[in-house]
Short mmCIF file of C-alpha atoms in Angstrom, two decimals:
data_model
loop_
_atom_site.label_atom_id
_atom_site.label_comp_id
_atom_site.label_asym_id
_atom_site.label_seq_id
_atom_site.Cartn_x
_atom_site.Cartn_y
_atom_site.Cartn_z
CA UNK A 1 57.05 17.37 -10.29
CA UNK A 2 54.88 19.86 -8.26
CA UNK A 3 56.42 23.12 -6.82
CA UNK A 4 52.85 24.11 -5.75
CA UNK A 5 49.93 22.11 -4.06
CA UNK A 6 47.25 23.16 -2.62
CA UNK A 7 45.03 20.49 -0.73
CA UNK A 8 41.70 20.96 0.30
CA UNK A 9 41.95 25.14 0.42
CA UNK A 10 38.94 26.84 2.31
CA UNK A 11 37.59 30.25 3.00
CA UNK A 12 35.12 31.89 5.23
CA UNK A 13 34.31 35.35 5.77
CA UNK A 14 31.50 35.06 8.42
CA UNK A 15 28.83 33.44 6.97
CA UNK A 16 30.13 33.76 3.48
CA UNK A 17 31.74 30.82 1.52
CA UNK A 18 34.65 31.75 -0.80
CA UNK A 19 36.14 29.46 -1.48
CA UNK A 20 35.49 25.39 -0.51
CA UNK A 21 37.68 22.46 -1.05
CA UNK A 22 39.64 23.35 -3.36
CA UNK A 23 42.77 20.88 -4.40
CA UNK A 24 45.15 22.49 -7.08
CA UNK A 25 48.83 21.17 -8.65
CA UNK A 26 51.10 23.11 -10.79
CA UNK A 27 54.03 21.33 -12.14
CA UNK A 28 57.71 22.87 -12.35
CA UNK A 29 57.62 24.67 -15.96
CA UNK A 30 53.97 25.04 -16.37
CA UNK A 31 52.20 28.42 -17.31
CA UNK A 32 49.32 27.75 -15.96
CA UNK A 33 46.22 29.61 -16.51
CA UNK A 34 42.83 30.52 -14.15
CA UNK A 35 39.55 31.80 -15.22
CA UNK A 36 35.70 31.99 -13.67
CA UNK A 37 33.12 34.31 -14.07
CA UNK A 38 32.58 37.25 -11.72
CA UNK A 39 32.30 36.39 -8.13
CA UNK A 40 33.57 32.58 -8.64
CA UNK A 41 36.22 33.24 -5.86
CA UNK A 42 39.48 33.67 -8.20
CA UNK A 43 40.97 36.57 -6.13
CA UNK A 44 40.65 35.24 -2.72
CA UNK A 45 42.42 31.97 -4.01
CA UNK A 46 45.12 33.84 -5.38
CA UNK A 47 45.56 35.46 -2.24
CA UNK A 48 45.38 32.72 -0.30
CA UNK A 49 48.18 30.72 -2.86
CA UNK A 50 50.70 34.32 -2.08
CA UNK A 51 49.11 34.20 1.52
CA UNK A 52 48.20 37.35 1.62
CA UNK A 53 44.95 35.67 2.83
CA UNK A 54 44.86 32.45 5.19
CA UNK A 55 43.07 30.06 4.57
CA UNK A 56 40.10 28.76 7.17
CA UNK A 57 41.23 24.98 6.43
CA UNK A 58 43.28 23.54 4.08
CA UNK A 59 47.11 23.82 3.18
CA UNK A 60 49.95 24.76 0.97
CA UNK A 61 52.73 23.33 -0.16
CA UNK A 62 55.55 25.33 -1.92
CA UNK A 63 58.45 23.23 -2.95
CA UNK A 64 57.93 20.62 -0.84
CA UNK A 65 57.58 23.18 2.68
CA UNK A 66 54.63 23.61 4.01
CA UNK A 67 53.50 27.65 3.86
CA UNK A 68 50.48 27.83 5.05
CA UNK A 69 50.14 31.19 7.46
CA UNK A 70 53.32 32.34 6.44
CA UNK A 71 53.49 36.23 5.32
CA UNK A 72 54.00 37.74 2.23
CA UNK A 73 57.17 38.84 2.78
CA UNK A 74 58.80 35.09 3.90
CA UNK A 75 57.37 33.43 0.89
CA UNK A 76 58.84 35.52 -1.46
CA UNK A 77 62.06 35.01 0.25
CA UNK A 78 61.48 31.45 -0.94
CA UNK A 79 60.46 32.52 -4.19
CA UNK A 80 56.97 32.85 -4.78
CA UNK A 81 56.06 36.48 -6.02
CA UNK A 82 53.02 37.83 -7.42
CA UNK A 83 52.46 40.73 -9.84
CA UNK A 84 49.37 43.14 -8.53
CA UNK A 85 46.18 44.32 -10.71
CA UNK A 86 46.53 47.01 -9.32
CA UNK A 87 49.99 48.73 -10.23
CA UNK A 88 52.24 48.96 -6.70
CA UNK A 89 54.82 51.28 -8.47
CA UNK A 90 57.04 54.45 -6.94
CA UNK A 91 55.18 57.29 -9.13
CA UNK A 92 58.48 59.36 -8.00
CA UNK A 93 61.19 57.35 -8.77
CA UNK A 94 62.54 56.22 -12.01
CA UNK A 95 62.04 53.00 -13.37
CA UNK A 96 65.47 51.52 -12.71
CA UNK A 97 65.20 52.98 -9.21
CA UNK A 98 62.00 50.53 -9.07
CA UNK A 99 63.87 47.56 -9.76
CA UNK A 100 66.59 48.17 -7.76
CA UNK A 101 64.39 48.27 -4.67
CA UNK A 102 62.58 45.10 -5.90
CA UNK A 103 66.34 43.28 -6.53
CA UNK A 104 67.59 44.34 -3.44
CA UNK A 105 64.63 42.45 -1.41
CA UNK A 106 65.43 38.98 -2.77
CA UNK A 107 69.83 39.92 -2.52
CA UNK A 108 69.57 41.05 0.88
CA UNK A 109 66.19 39.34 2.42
CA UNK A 110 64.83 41.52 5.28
CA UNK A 111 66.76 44.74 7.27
CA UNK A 112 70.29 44.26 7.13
CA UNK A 113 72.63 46.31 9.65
CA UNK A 114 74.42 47.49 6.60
CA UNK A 115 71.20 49.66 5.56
CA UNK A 116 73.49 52.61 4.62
CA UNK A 117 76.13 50.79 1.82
CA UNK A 118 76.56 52.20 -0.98
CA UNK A 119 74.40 49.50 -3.52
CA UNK A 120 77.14 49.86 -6.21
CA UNK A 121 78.77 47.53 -4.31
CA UNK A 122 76.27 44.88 -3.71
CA UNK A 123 77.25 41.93 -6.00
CA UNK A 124 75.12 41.30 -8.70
CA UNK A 125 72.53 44.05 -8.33
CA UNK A 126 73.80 46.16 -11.68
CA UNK A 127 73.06 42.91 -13.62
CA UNK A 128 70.11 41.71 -12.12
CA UNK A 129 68.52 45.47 -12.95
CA UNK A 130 69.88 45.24 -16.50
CA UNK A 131 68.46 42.14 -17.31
CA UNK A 132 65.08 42.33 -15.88
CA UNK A 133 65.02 46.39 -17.91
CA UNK A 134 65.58 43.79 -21.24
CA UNK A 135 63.23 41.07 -20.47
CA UNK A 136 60.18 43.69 -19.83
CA UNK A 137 61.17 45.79 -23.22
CA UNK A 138 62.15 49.06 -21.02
CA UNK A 139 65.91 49.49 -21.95
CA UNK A 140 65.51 53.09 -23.42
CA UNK A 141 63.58 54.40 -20.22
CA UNK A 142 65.72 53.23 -17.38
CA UNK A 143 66.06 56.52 -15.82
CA UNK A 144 62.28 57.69 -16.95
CA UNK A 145 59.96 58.86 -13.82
CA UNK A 146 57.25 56.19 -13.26
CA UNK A 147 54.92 58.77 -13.34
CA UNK A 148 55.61 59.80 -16.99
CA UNK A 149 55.23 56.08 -18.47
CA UNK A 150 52.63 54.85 -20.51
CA UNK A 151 50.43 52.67 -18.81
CA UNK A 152 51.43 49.69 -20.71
CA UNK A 153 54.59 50.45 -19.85
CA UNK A 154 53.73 50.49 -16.36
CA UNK A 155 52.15 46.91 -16.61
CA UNK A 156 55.68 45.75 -17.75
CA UNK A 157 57.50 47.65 -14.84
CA UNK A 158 55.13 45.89 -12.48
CA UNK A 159 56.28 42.79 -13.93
CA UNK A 160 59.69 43.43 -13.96
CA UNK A 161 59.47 44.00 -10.57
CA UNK A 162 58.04 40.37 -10.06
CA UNK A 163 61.09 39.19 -12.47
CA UNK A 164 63.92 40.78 -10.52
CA UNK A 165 63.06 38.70 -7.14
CA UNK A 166 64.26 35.88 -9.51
CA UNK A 167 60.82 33.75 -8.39
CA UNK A 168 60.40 30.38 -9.33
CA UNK A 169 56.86 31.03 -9.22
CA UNK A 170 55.21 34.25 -10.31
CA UNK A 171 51.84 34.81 -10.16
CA UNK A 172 50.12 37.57 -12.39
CA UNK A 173 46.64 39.02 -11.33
CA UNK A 174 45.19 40.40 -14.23
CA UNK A 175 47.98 41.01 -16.47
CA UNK A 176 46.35 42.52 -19.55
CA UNK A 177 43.55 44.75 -17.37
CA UNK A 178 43.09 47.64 -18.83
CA UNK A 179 45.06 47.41 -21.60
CA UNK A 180 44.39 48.89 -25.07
CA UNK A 181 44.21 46.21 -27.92
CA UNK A 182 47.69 47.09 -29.20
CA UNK A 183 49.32 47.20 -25.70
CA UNK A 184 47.82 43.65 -25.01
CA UNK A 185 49.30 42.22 -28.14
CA UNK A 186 52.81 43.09 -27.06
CA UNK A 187 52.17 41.96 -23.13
CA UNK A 188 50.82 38.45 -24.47
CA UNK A 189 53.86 38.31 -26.41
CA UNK A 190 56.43 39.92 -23.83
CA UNK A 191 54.47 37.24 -20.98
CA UNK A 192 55.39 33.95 -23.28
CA UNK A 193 59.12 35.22 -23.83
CA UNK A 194 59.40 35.06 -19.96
CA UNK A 195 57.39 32.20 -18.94
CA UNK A 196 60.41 30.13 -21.08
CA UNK A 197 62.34 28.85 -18.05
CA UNK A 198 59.39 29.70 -15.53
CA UNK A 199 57.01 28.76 -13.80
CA UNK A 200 54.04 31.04 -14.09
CA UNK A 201 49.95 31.03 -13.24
CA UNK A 202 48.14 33.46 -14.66
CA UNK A 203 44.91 34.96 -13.90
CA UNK A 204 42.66 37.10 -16.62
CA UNK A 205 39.50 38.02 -17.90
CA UNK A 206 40.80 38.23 -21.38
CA UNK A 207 40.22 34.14 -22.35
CA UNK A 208 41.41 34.38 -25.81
CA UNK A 209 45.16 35.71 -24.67
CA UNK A 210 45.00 33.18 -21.48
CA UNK A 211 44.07 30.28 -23.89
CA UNK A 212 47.06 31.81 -26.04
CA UNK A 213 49.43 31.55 -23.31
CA UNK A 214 48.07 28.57 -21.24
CA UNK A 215 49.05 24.86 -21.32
CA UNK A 216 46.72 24.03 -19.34
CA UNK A 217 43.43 26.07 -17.21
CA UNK A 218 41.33 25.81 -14.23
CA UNK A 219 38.05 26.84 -14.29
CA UNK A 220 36.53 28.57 -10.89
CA UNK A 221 32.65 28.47 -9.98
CA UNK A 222 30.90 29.71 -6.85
CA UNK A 223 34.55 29.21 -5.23
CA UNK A 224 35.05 25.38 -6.27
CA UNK A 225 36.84 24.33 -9.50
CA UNK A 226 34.48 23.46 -11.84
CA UNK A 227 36.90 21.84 -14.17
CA UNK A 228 40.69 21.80 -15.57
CA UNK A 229 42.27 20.89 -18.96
CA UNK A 230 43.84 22.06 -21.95
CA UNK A 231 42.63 25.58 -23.52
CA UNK A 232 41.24 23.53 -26.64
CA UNK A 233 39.47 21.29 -23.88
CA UNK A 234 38.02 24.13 -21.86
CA UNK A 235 36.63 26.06 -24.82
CA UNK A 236 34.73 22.92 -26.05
CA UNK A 237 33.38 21.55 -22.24
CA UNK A 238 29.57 22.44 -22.41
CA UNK A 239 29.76 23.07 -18.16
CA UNK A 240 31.97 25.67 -18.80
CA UNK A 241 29.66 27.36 -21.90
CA UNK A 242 26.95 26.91 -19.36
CA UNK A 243 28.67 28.80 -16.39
CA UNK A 244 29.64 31.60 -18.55
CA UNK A 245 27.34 31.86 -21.08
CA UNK A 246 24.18 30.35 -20.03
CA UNK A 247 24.84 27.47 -22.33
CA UNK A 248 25.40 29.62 -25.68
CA UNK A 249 27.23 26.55 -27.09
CA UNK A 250 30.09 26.96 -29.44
CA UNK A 251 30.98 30.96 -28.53
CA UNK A 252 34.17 30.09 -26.73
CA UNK A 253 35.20 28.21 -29.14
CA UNK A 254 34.69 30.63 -31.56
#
């Protein structure tokens, strides 16, 4: 069943449409994948599904509750996180030290009084660290300085700090950005060993490793969805060749 809908989703900026009735379902499980061309409205509707943006009509549903207007913060307490573009990383603290702050936001939710205990203490944080330092491939640089990773590796970390709220929906804007071609062959492969168990949606400008990952895609235009299907159905849909391509038929399927 559904643990996100969004019905009827709407943005204005002044005069400016962003985004206009837009209805989207993603089912428990699914990795599900988003693509447009520039300026088709794909980041403000991410930000409006993590609510960092509110919407001008319209609503969300996350597991069943209603989140629209909510903050950041309270809907990842439920469980919906999103991984950034742009890398939101502690350049001077190590990478475990990273994760720990990230696990300690979803095992102790907002300020506790008990700011000052020691966090070898707090149940489950050791493991939760170790774990998410194996599913992102960092192991050997636990106690590394952000600020002397690779940047690939610094994708990963901003992952893993996604992964170690435990969401049962992550987002990821832009993934693969930036990315040399090596480095985006092993974050293609390190995003499907994760997304087993998960529920993921994706969002990148690199079509050929979304229709990799994808079971299914929605295509945004001019802030509507223009159409959704499988990866093998999206490549061959002539509207979507026209909106990128100017109606170049056959090159996304190539």
């Amino acid at each position: 069943g559904p643990i996100l809908q969004a019905r009827g989703l709407t943005k204005r900026y002044g005069g400016l449409l962003a985004n206009s009735d837009i209805d989207f379902t993603v089912n428990h499980g699914e990795l599900r994948g988003i693509i447009g061309p520039n300026g088709a409205g794909k980041s403000t509707f991410f930000k409006m599904l993590t609510c960092e943006v509110h919407p001008t009509s319209g609503t969300i549903l996350f597991e069943g509750r209603d989140i629209t207007g909510m903050n950041v913060t309270d809907v990842c307490q439920l469980g919906l996180t999103k991984s950034y573009q742009v890398n939101q990383l502690f350049a001077g603290l190590t990478v475990r030290e990273n994760l720990v702050i990230a696990a300690l936001s979803a095992l102790r939710g907002k300020f506790k009084l008990d700011l000052f205990r020691s966090i070898d203490s707090i149940p489950g944080l050791s493991e939760r660290v170790q774990q998410t330092l194996e599913l992102v491939n960092l192991t050997s640089r636990p106690d590394t300085p952000v600020s002397e990773l690779a940047y690939g590796e610094k994708r990963r970390l901003e992952i893993g700090l996604a992964l170690a709220t435990s969401p049962s929906l992550l987002l990821l804007d832009e993934p693969l950005a930036g990315m040399s071609p090596r480095e985006r062959v092993e974050t293609v492969k390190l995003l499907k060993s994760i997304s087993q168990g998960r529920t993921m949606i994706i969002i990148d400008h690199d079509m050929d490793a979304l229709f990799e990952l994808a079971e299914r895609v929605t295509v945004l235009q001019e802030g509507r969805v223009l159409v959704e299907g499988t990866p093998e159905e999206i490549k061959n849909n002539s509207t979507v060749q026209e909106a990128y391509l100017g109606g170049v038929h056959g090159v996304l399927a190539a």
